[in-house]
């Protein structure tokens, strides 16, 4: 149970010359209203407070990525463009997680996502190589037929 007490302190605006590293809450366009003050950029510095926010955001992005990957991997594309797109999206997501959210997520969560993404990546690479081999064999057969 929490109990909030209010102290009468006058808040001062503090400007930092250095960049603060933390989890940005909300988007830069969204404004929060706190005590009749509009605040645009809230950065959560405490990792215990930022963990649930980051986990929720990453989970949403991860679920969207999985849905897109399933669609891309099951599509019947003869050129392999969908497989390349799937590989690009996987790598982009992995880099984003590594750079932005690594400090706020638990190691176990990162490992689980990493294992699943590696499985998708491996499957896409295998299919892409098979498709490239099939295209190569067809071009070789057409070359012999002439």
PDB file of C-alpha atoms in Angstrom:
ATOM      1  CA  UNK A   1       0.000   0.000   0.000  1.00  0.00           C
ATOM      2  CA  UNK A   2       1.278   3.443  -0.864  1.00  0.00           C
ATOM      3  CA  UNK A   3       0.815   6.690   0.929  1.00  0.00           C
ATOM      4  CA  UNK A   4       1.607   9.944  -0.806  1.00  0.00           C
ATOM      5  CA  UNK A   5       2.330  13.032   1.195  1.00  0.00           C
ATOM      6  CA  UNK A   6       2.530  16.418  -0.354  1.00  0.00           C
ATOM      7  CA  UNK A   7       5.098  18.948   0.692  1.00  0.00           C
ATOM      8  CA  UNK A   8       4.773  22.576  -0.233  1.00  0.00           C
ATOM      9  CA  UNK A   9       7.883  23.127  -2.262  1.00  0.00           C
ATOM     10  CA  UNK A  10       8.284  25.404  -5.152  1.00  0.00           C
ATOM     11  CA  UNK A  11       9.590  23.511  -8.135  1.00  0.00           C
ATOM     12  CA  UNK A  12      12.419  24.965 -10.114  1.00  0.00           C
ATOM     13  CA  UNK A  13      13.199  24.248 -13.704  1.00  0.00           C
ATOM     14  CA  UNK A  14      16.587  22.675 -14.035  1.00  0.00           C
ATOM     15  CA  UNK A  15      18.373  22.616 -17.341  1.00  0.00           C
ATOM     16  CA  UNK A  16      21.028  20.014 -17.953  1.00  0.00           C
ATOM     17  CA  UNK A  17      23.942  20.604 -20.224  1.00  0.00           C
ATOM     18  CA  UNK A  18      24.691  16.871 -20.504  1.00  0.00           C
ATOM     19  CA  UNK A  19      22.382  14.335 -22.089  1.00  0.00           C
ATOM     20  CA  UNK A  20      20.423  12.314 -19.573  1.00  0.00           C
ATOM     21  CA  UNK A  21      20.256   8.624 -20.303  1.00  0.00           C
ATOM     22  CA  UNK A  22      16.972   7.056 -19.412  1.00  0.00           C
ATOM     23  CA  UNK A  23      13.758   5.670 -20.811  1.00  0.00           C
ATOM     24  CA  UNK A  24      11.675   8.299 -22.635  1.00  0.00           C
ATOM     25  CA  UNK A  25       8.088   8.058 -21.450  1.00  0.00           C
ATOM     26  CA  UNK A  26       5.473   8.686 -24.117  1.00  0.00           C
ATOM     27  CA  UNK A  27       6.257  10.353 -27.393  1.00  0.00           C
ATOM     28  CA  UNK A  28       7.736  13.807 -27.961  1.00  0.00           C
ATOM     29  CA  UNK A  29       4.391  14.970 -29.378  1.00  0.00           C
ATOM     30  CA  UNK A  30       2.342  13.849 -26.389  1.00  0.00           C
ATOM     31  CA  UNK A  31       2.031  16.260 -23.502  1.00  0.00           C
ATOM     32  CA  UNK A  32       1.414  15.334 -19.890  1.00  0.00           C
ATOM     33  CA  UNK A  33      -0.315  17.718 -17.516  1.00  0.00           C
ATOM     34  CA  UNK A  34       1.135  17.746 -14.010  1.00  0.00           C
ATOM     35  CA  UNK A  35      -0.183  20.407 -11.643  1.00  0.00           C
ATOM     36  CA  UNK A  36      -1.463  22.547 -14.509  1.00  0.00           C
ATOM     37  CA  UNK A  37       1.956  22.440 -16.199  1.00  0.00           C
ATOM     38  CA  UNK A  38       2.336  20.922 -19.637  1.00  0.00           C
ATOM     39  CA  UNK A  39       5.309  18.618 -19.823  1.00  0.00           C
ATOM     40  CA  UNK A  40       6.466  17.093 -23.098  1.00  0.00           C
ATOM     41  CA  UNK A  41       9.555  15.041 -22.451  1.00  0.00           C
ATOM     42  CA  UNK A  42       9.633  12.802 -19.409  1.00  0.00           C
ATOM     43  CA  UNK A  43      12.702  10.641 -19.013  1.00  0.00           C
ATOM     44  CA  UNK A  44      12.600   7.874 -16.430  1.00  0.00           C
ATOM     45  CA  UNK A  45      16.107   7.418 -15.066  1.00  0.00           C
ATOM     46  CA  UNK A  46      15.451   4.813 -12.373  1.00  0.00           C
ATOM     47  CA  UNK A  47      15.751   1.373 -13.974  1.00  0.00           C
ATOM     48  CA  UNK A  48      13.243  -0.199 -11.571  1.00  0.00           C
ATOM     49  CA  UNK A  49      10.602   2.292 -12.672  1.00  0.00           C
ATOM     50  CA  UNK A  50      11.584   2.100 -16.333  1.00  0.00           C
ATOM     51  CA  UNK A  51      11.527  -1.710 -16.560  1.00  0.00           C
ATOM     52  CA  UNK A  52       7.715  -2.153 -16.756  1.00  0.00           C
ATOM     53  CA  UNK A  53       7.412   0.697 -19.260  1.00  0.00           C
ATOM     54  CA  UNK A  54      10.181  -0.640 -21.470  1.00  0.00           C
ATOM     55  CA  UNK A  55       8.946  -4.223 -21.192  1.00  0.00           C
ATOM     56  CA  UNK A  56       5.454  -3.203 -22.281  1.00  0.00           C
ATOM     57  CA  UNK A  57       6.729  -1.170 -25.230  1.00  0.00           C
ATOM     58  CA  UNK A  58       9.130  -3.883 -26.389  1.00  0.00           C
ATOM     59  CA  UNK A  59       6.438  -6.536 -25.987  1.00  0.00           C
ATOM     60  CA  UNK A  60       4.067  -4.623 -28.259  1.00  0.00           C
ATOM     61  CA  UNK A  61       6.757  -4.099 -30.885  1.00  0.00           C
ATOM     62  CA  UNK A  62       7.809  -7.744 -30.616  1.00  0.00           C
ATOM     63  CA  UNK A  63       4.250  -9.006 -31.122  1.00  0.00           C
ATOM     64  CA  UNK A  64       3.864  -6.765 -34.183  1.00  0.00           C
ATOM     65  CA  UNK A  65       7.172  -8.051 -35.542  1.00  0.00           C
ATOM     66  CA  UNK A  66       6.157 -11.690 -35.019  1.00  0.00           C
ATOM     67  CA  UNK A  67       2.889 -11.105 -36.890  1.00  0.00           C
ATOM     68  CA  UNK A  68       4.710  -9.483 -39.807  1.00  0.00           C
ATOM     69  CA  UNK A  69       7.360 -12.215 -39.862  1.00  0.00           C
ATOM     70  CA  UNK A  70       4.757 -14.964 -39.961  1.00  0.00           C
ATOM     71  CA  UNK A  71       3.117 -13.242 -42.918  1.00  0.00           C
ATOM     72  CA  UNK A  72       6.425 -12.701 -44.724  1.00  0.00           C
ATOM     73  CA  UNK A  73       7.712 -16.223 -44.130  1.00  0.00           C
ATOM     74  CA  UNK A  74       4.492 -17.893 -45.293  1.00  0.00           C
ATOM     75  CA  UNK A  75       4.087 -15.794 -48.432  1.00  0.00           C
ATOM     76  CA  UNK A  76       4.744 -17.436 -51.789  1.00  0.00           C
ATOM     77  CA  UNK A  77       7.260 -15.023 -53.237  1.00  0.00           C
ATOM     78  CA  UNK A  78       9.409 -16.374 -56.075  1.00  0.00           C
ATOM     79  CA  UNK A  79      11.977 -13.588 -55.923  1.00  0.00           C
ATOM     80  CA  UNK A  80      12.877 -13.918 -52.237  1.00  0.00           C
ATOM     81  CA  UNK A  81      12.062 -10.280 -51.533  1.00  0.00           C
ATOM     82  CA  UNK A  82       9.804 -11.197 -48.613  1.00  0.00           C
ATOM     83  CA  UNK A  83      12.568 -13.305 -47.062  1.00  0.00           C
ATOM     84  CA  UNK A  84      15.048 -10.430 -47.394  1.00  0.00           C
ATOM     85  CA  UNK A  85      12.489  -8.109 -45.828  1.00  0.00           C
ATOM     86  CA  UNK A  86      12.010 -10.550 -42.933  1.00  0.00           C
ATOM     87  CA  UNK A  87      15.763 -10.760 -42.350  1.00  0.00           C
ATOM     88  CA  UNK A  88      16.074  -6.969 -42.446  1.00  0.00           C
ATOM     89  CA  UNK A  89      13.248  -6.484 -39.947  1.00  0.00           C
ATOM     90  CA  UNK A  90      14.701  -9.059 -37.566  1.00  0.00           C
ATOM     91  CA  UNK A  91      18.104  -7.424 -37.635  1.00  0.00           C
ATOM     92  CA  UNK A  92      16.639  -3.938 -37.227  1.00  0.00           C
ATOM     93  CA  UNK A  93      14.606  -5.053 -34.190  1.00  0.00           C
ATOM     94  CA  UNK A  94      17.615  -6.790 -32.619  1.00  0.00           C
ATOM     95  CA  UNK A  95      19.759  -3.672 -33.026  1.00  0.00           C
ATOM     96  CA  UNK A  96      17.017  -1.429 -31.650  1.00  0.00           C
ATOM     97  CA  UNK A  97      16.622  -3.606 -28.561  1.00  0.00           C
ATOM     98  CA  UNK A  98      20.368  -3.789 -28.116  1.00  0.00           C
ATOM     99  CA  UNK A  99      20.851  -0.030 -28.353  1.00  0.00           C
ATOM    100  CA  UNK A 100      17.728   1.411 -26.743  1.00  0.00           C
ATOM    101  CA  UNK A 101      16.261  -1.021 -24.236  1.00  0.00           C
ATOM    102  CA  UNK A 102      19.110  -3.241 -23.042  1.00  0.00           C
ATOM    103  CA  UNK A 103      19.587  -1.263 -19.836  1.00  0.00           C
ATOM    104  CA  UNK A 104      15.906  -1.492 -18.873  1.00  0.00           C
ATOM    105  CA  UNK A 105      15.076  -5.120 -19.656  1.00  0.00           C
ATOM    106  CA  UNK A 106      16.092  -8.205 -17.731  1.00  0.00           C
ATOM    107  CA  UNK A 107      18.667 -10.545 -19.169  1.00  0.00           C
ATOM    108  CA  UNK A 108      16.194 -13.437 -19.225  1.00  0.00           C
ATOM    109  CA  UNK A 109      13.687 -11.430 -21.299  1.00  0.00           C
ATOM    110  CA  UNK A 110      16.389 -10.447 -23.773  1.00  0.00           C
ATOM    111  CA  UNK A 111      17.600 -14.042 -24.094  1.00  0.00           C
ATOM    112  CA  UNK A 112      14.087 -15.386 -24.761  1.00  0.00           C
ATOM    113  CA  UNK A 113      13.423 -12.814 -27.464  1.00  0.00           C
ATOM    114  CA  UNK A 114      16.878 -13.392 -28.915  1.00  0.00           C
ATOM    115  CA  UNK A 115      16.350 -17.168 -29.148  1.00  0.00           C
ATOM    116  CA  UNK A 116      13.025 -16.791 -30.950  1.00  0.00           C
ATOM    117  CA  UNK A 117      14.414 -14.162 -33.300  1.00  0.00           C
ATOM    118  CA  UNK A 118      17.395 -16.382 -34.107  1.00  0.00           C
ATOM    119  CA  UNK A 119      15.012 -19.218 -34.983  1.00  0.00           C
ATOM    120  CA  UNK A 120      13.058 -16.945 -37.334  1.00  0.00           C
ATOM    121  CA  UNK A 121      16.281 -15.616 -38.790  1.00  0.00           C
ATOM    122  CA  UNK A 122      17.671 -19.102 -39.362  1.00  0.00           C
ATOM    123  CA  UNK A 123      14.426 -20.256 -41.021  1.00  0.00           C
ATOM    124  CA  UNK A 124      14.400 -17.215 -43.319  1.00  0.00           C
ATOM    125  CA  UNK A 125      18.056 -17.742 -44.241  1.00  0.00           C
ATOM    126  CA  UNK A 126      17.471 -21.427 -45.052  1.00  0.00           C
ATOM    127  CA  UNK A 127      14.475 -20.606 -47.243  1.00  0.00           C
ATOM    128  CA  UNK A 128      16.369 -17.791 -48.947  1.00  0.00           C
ATOM    129  CA  UNK A 129      19.324 -20.064 -49.740  1.00  0.00           C
ATOM    130  CA  UNK A 130      16.979 -22.777 -51.061  1.00  0.00           C
ATOM    131  CA  UNK A 131      15.238 -20.220 -53.266  1.00  0.00           C
ATOM    132  CA  UNK A 132      18.553 -18.900 -54.586  1.00  0.00           C
ATOM    133  CA  UNK A 133      19.700 -22.449 -55.360  1.00  0.00           C
ATOM    134  CA  UNK A 134      16.438 -23.190 -57.193  1.00  0.00           C
ATOM    135  CA  UNK A 135      16.781 -19.996 -59.251  1.00  0.00           C
ATOM    136  CA  UNK A 136      20.392 -20.874 -60.074  1.00  0.00           C
ATOM    137  CA  UNK A 137      19.482 -24.423 -61.124  1.00  0.00           C
ATOM    138  CA  UNK A 138      16.667 -23.143 -63.352  1.00  0.00           C
ATOM    139  CA  UNK A 139      19.018 -20.675 -65.035  1.00  0.00           C
ATOM    140  CA  UNK A 140      21.579 -23.447 -65.580  1.00  0.00           C
ATOM    141  CA  UNK A 141      18.937 -25.718 -67.131  1.00  0.00           C
ATOM    142  CA  UNK A 142      17.743 -22.939 -69.415  1.00  0.00           C
ATOM    143  CA  UNK A 143      21.349 -22.289 -70.449  1.00  0.00           C
ATOM    144  CA  UNK A 144      21.845 -25.939 -71.423  1.00  0.00           C
ATOM    145  CA  UNK A 145      18.550 -26.054 -73.346  1.00  0.00           C
ATOM    146  CA  UNK A 146      19.701 -23.371 -75.814  1.00  0.00           C
TER     147      UNK A 146
END
